[in-house]
């Protein structure tokens, strides 16, 4: 099995890249400038949404949702490891963290990006930015509570849920929100970024960006 990942530096597709490195899978990394829907028009022929990730495989697999790539790769390549199977007691918690990672934690951050950075000055919305900053930090209390109790989010081990939520914490760092993390969340974030696979994924995206002539500055994903 060999995968191809379309990716922008530090965008939500970093979840997928991190998973590929954790699992030691073969992959080709195709870097895109951010936002690809505006700066890489040819990409729309592959993914009409113009978003990343786009994960494909030589058996016809095609995924465009970052949390879904985490769940898929874990289930297919790491049952009982990065995956939490349906028969395990923490299966429900695992799914909840996976979906929370994007729907609850990454979503408000995209509004901060759009209305605080990406829109022209006349369209920026400081009140939206402040409201959703507070919204994100309030939801982050769930991570703080869990991280204060255990080293990992569920199942007593590192899983794809940690990858998915860990990316939301990386994005928060780019937004300057890291100083407002609770102590347990800050320690959890430190543990995640010390993982060898996390560090390999960071190095891989920067090396590929340089080799492919794509800017290496972080480009977190945002709403259209």
Short mmCIF file of C-alpha atoms in Angstrom, two decimals:
data_model
loop_
_atom_site.label_atom_id
_atom_site.label_comp_id
_atom_site.label_asym_id
_atom_site.label_seq_id
_atom_site.Cartn_x
_atom_site.Cartn_y
_atom_site.Cartn_z
CA UNK A 1 0.00 0.00 0.00
CA UNK A 2 1.32 3.42 -0.97
CA UNK A 3 -0.38 6.74 -0.27
CA UNK A 4 -0.26 10.19 -1.84
CA UNK A 5 -0.96 13.17 0.41
CA UNK A 6 -1.67 16.67 -0.89
CA UNK A 7 -0.69 19.04 1.89
CA UNK A 8 0.01 22.66 2.86
CA UNK A 9 2.52 23.45 5.60
CA UNK A 10 0.84 23.16 9.03
CA UNK A 11 -2.66 22.97 7.55
CA UNK A 12 -5.21 20.44 8.79
CA UNK A 13 -3.59 17.88 6.51
CA UNK A 14 -0.76 17.80 9.06
CA UNK A 15 -2.98 15.37 10.97
CA UNK A 16 -2.72 12.98 8.04
CA UNK A 17 1.02 13.44 7.62
CA UNK A 18 1.59 12.82 11.32
CA UNK A 19 -0.49 9.64 11.15
CA UNK A 20 1.48 8.37 8.15
CA UNK A 21 4.70 8.89 10.09
CA UNK A 22 3.35 7.28 13.26
CA UNK A 23 2.40 4.21 11.24
CA UNK A 24 5.58 4.07 9.17
CA UNK A 25 3.63 3.95 5.92
CA UNK A 26 4.97 4.65 2.45
CA UNK A 27 3.71 7.93 1.03
CA UNK A 28 4.39 10.63 -1.52
CA UNK A 29 4.02 14.18 -0.24
CA UNK A 30 2.75 16.75 -2.73
CA UNK A 31 3.02 20.24 -1.32
CA UNK A 32 0.68 23.06 -2.30
CA UNK A 33 0.79 26.81 -1.68
CA UNK A 34 -1.90 28.14 0.64
CA UNK A 35 -4.72 28.51 -0.17
CA UNK A 36 -4.55 25.93 -2.97
CA UNK A 37 -8.00 26.80 -4.31
CA UNK A 38 -6.61 30.24 -5.20
CA UNK A 39 -2.92 29.55 -5.81
CA UNK A 40 -2.98 26.06 -7.35
CA UNK A 41 -5.97 26.05 -9.68
CA UNK A 42 -4.97 22.74 -11.27
CA UNK A 43 -5.58 21.11 -7.90
CA UNK A 44 -9.31 21.72 -8.29
CA UNK A 45 -9.39 18.97 -10.90
CA UNK A 46 -8.31 16.53 -8.16
CA UNK A 47 -10.33 18.02 -5.32
CA UNK A 48 -13.12 20.42 -6.36
CA UNK A 49 -13.24 21.73 -2.77
CA UNK A 50 -9.72 23.05 -3.16
CA UNK A 51 -8.92 22.02 0.42
CA UNK A 52 -6.32 19.79 2.04
CA UNK A 53 -5.88 17.03 2.86
CA UNK A 54 -6.49 14.92 -0.17
CA UNK A 55 -5.29 11.43 0.67
CA UNK A 56 -5.34 8.83 -2.07
CA UNK A 57 -4.00 5.30 -2.35
CA UNK A 58 -3.24 2.88 -5.12
CA UNK A 59 -6.32 0.82 -4.19
CA UNK A 60 -8.70 3.70 -4.94
CA UNK A 61 -8.98 5.18 -1.43
CA UNK A 62 -9.85 8.89 -1.48
CA UNK A 63 -10.33 11.00 1.65
CA UNK A 64 -10.62 14.78 2.10
CA UNK A 65 -11.53 15.15 5.81
CA UNK A 66 -8.54 15.27 8.13
CA UNK A 67 -10.17 13.54 11.12
CA UNK A 68 -11.49 10.85 8.78
CA UNK A 69 -7.98 10.16 7.52
CA UNK A 70 -6.86 9.64 11.10
CA UNK A 71 -9.68 7.20 11.79
CA UNK A 72 -9.18 5.34 8.50
CA UNK A 73 -5.42 4.95 8.77
CA UNK A 74 -5.61 3.83 12.39
CA UNK A 75 -8.34 1.26 11.70
CA UNK A 76 -6.63 -0.12 8.62
CA UNK A 77 -3.03 -0.16 9.75
CA UNK A 78 -3.04 -0.17 13.56
CA UNK A 79 -5.96 -2.13 15.03
CA UNK A 80 -5.58 -2.25 18.78
CA UNK A 81 -2.87 0.40 18.59
CA UNK A 82 -3.66 3.85 17.25
CA UNK A 83 -7.20 2.61 16.65
CA UNK A 84 -9.73 1.90 19.40
CA UNK A 85 -11.97 -0.92 18.24
CA UNK A 86 -15.70 -1.16 18.79
CA UNK A 87 -15.32 -3.89 21.41
CA UNK A 88 -12.98 -1.78 23.58
CA UNK A 89 -14.50 0.13 26.52
CA UNK A 90 -13.16 3.51 25.29
CA UNK A 91 -14.42 3.19 21.71
CA UNK A 92 -17.14 5.81 22.24
CA UNK A 93 -14.72 8.22 23.89
CA UNK A 94 -12.28 7.68 21.03
CA UNK A 95 -14.88 8.59 18.40
CA UNK A 96 -16.01 11.57 20.44
CA UNK A 97 -12.48 12.99 20.64
CA UNK A 98 -11.90 12.39 16.94
CA UNK A 99 -15.01 14.33 15.95
CA UNK A 100 -14.49 16.99 18.62
CA UNK A 101 -11.02 17.68 17.24
CA UNK A 102 -12.38 19.31 14.10
CA UNK A 103 -16.03 20.13 14.72
CA UNK A 104 -15.49 21.69 18.14
CA UNK A 105 -11.81 22.67 18.41
CA UNK A 106 -10.57 23.49 14.90
CA UNK A 107 -13.79 25.07 13.62
CA UNK A 108 -13.76 28.20 15.85
CA UNK A 109 -10.10 28.74 15.04
CA UNK A 110 -10.88 28.93 11.34
CA UNK A 111 -13.16 31.88 12.10
CA UNK A 112 -10.33 33.60 13.94
CA UNK A 113 -8.14 33.07 10.90
CA UNK A 114 -10.69 34.22 8.38
CA UNK A 115 -12.04 37.29 10.14
CA UNK A 116 -8.82 38.26 11.90
CA UNK A 117 -6.19 37.64 9.23
CA UNK A 118 -7.36 36.51 5.81
CA UNK A 119 -10.17 38.93 4.96
CA UNK A 120 -9.38 42.43 3.67
CA UNK A 121 -9.30 45.05 6.41
CA UNK A 122 -12.79 46.31 5.61
CA UNK A 123 -14.24 42.80 6.01
CA UNK A 124 -12.46 41.81 9.20
CA UNK A 125 -14.69 41.27 12.22
CA UNK A 126 -12.98 41.87 15.59
CA UNK A 127 -16.10 40.86 17.52
CA UNK A 128 -16.32 37.54 15.70
CA UNK A 129 -12.63 36.94 16.44
CA UNK A 130 -13.09 37.68 20.13
CA UNK A 131 -16.29 35.65 20.45
CA UNK A 132 -14.79 32.57 18.86
CA UNK A 133 -11.52 32.95 20.73
CA UNK A 134 -13.53 32.66 23.93
CA UNK A 135 -15.59 29.85 22.39
CA UNK A 136 -12.47 27.82 21.60
CA UNK A 137 -10.89 28.34 25.00
CA UNK A 138 -14.13 27.33 26.71
CA UNK A 139 -14.26 24.07 24.72
CA UNK A 140 -10.59 23.46 25.45
CA UNK A 141 -11.59 22.86 29.07
CA UNK A 142 -12.50 19.32 28.04
CA UNK A 143 -8.89 18.71 27.01
CA UNK A 144 -7.61 20.30 30.21
CA UNK A 145 -9.83 18.09 32.35
CA UNK A 146 -8.80 14.91 30.56
CA UNK A 147 -5.10 15.78 30.37
CA UNK A 148 -5.11 16.39 34.11
CA UNK A 149 -6.27 12.80 34.62
CA UNK A 150 -4.30 10.79 32.06
CA UNK A 151 -1.32 10.95 29.73
CA UNK A 152 -3.49 10.28 26.66
CA UNK A 153 -7.09 11.07 25.75
CA UNK A 154 -8.49 7.54 25.79
CA UNK A 155 -7.81 3.81 25.98
CA UNK A 156 -4.73 4.28 28.16
CA UNK A 157 -2.49 4.74 25.12
CA UNK A 158 -1.57 7.12 22.33
CA UNK A 159 -4.22 6.92 19.58
CA UNK A 160 -5.37 8.75 16.46
CA UNK A 161 -7.50 10.89 18.76
CA UNK A 162 -4.32 12.39 20.21
CA UNK A 163 -3.11 13.19 16.69
CA UNK A 164 -6.41 14.85 15.77
CA UNK A 165 -6.67 16.93 18.95
CA UNK A 166 -2.93 17.59 18.93
CA UNK A 167 -3.27 19.39 15.60
CA UNK A 168 -5.90 21.72 17.09
CA UNK A 169 -3.33 22.65 19.74
CA UNK A 170 -0.70 23.28 17.05
CA UNK A 171 -3.12 25.59 15.25
CA UNK A 172 -3.84 27.38 18.52
CA UNK A 173 -0.12 28.04 18.87
CA UNK A 174 -0.08 29.74 15.46
CA UNK A 175 -2.99 31.90 16.64
CA UNK A 176 -1.15 32.99 19.77
CA UNK A 177 -3.51 31.11 22.08
CA UNK A 178 -0.94 28.78 23.65
CA UNK A 179 -0.24 31.10 26.63
CA UNK A 180 -3.88 30.63 27.63
CA UNK A 181 -3.65 26.83 27.80
CA UNK A 182 -4.20 25.31 31.21
CA UNK A 183 -1.16 23.61 32.76
CA UNK A 184 -2.33 20.08 31.91
CA UNK A 185 -3.04 21.04 28.29
CA UNK A 186 0.34 22.75 27.97
CA UNK A 187 2.10 19.65 29.32
CA UNK A 188 0.07 17.40 27.00
CA UNK A 189 1.01 19.57 24.02
CA UNK A 190 4.69 19.33 25.01
CA UNK A 191 4.50 15.54 25.16
CA UNK A 192 2.92 15.36 21.73
CA UNK A 193 5.48 17.54 20.01
CA UNK A 194 8.29 15.44 21.47
CA UNK A 195 7.06 12.32 19.69
CA UNK A 196 9.57 11.21 17.01
CA UNK A 197 6.79 10.82 14.40
CA UNK A 198 5.59 14.39 15.06
CA UNK A 199 9.10 15.67 14.56
CA UNK A 200 9.57 13.59 11.41
CA UNK A 201 6.32 14.97 10.01
CA UNK A 202 7.47 18.52 10.71
CA UNK A 203 10.80 17.87 9.01
CA UNK A 204 9.17 16.08 6.06
CA UNK A 205 6.79 18.92 5.22
CA UNK A 206 9.52 21.54 5.31
CA UNK A 207 11.93 19.46 3.25
CA UNK A 208 9.23 18.70 0.67
CA UNK A 209 8.14 22.34 0.52
CA UNK A 210 11.70 23.46 -0.16
CA UNK A 211 12.22 20.75 -2.76
CA UNK A 212 8.96 21.57 -4.53
CA UNK A 213 9.32 25.36 -4.41
CA UNK A 214 6.42 25.95 -2.03
CA UNK A 215 6.57 28.54 0.78
CA UNK A 216 7.53 26.99 4.11
CA UNK A 217 5.72 29.50 6.29
CA UNK A 218 2.80 27.99 8.23
CA UNK A 219 -0.50 28.16 6.36
CA UNK A 220 -3.28 26.91 8.68
CA UNK A 221 -6.44 25.86 6.87
CA UNK A 222 -9.37 28.27 6.88
CA UNK A 223 -12.91 28.56 5.64
CA UNK A 224 -13.41 29.59 2.00
#
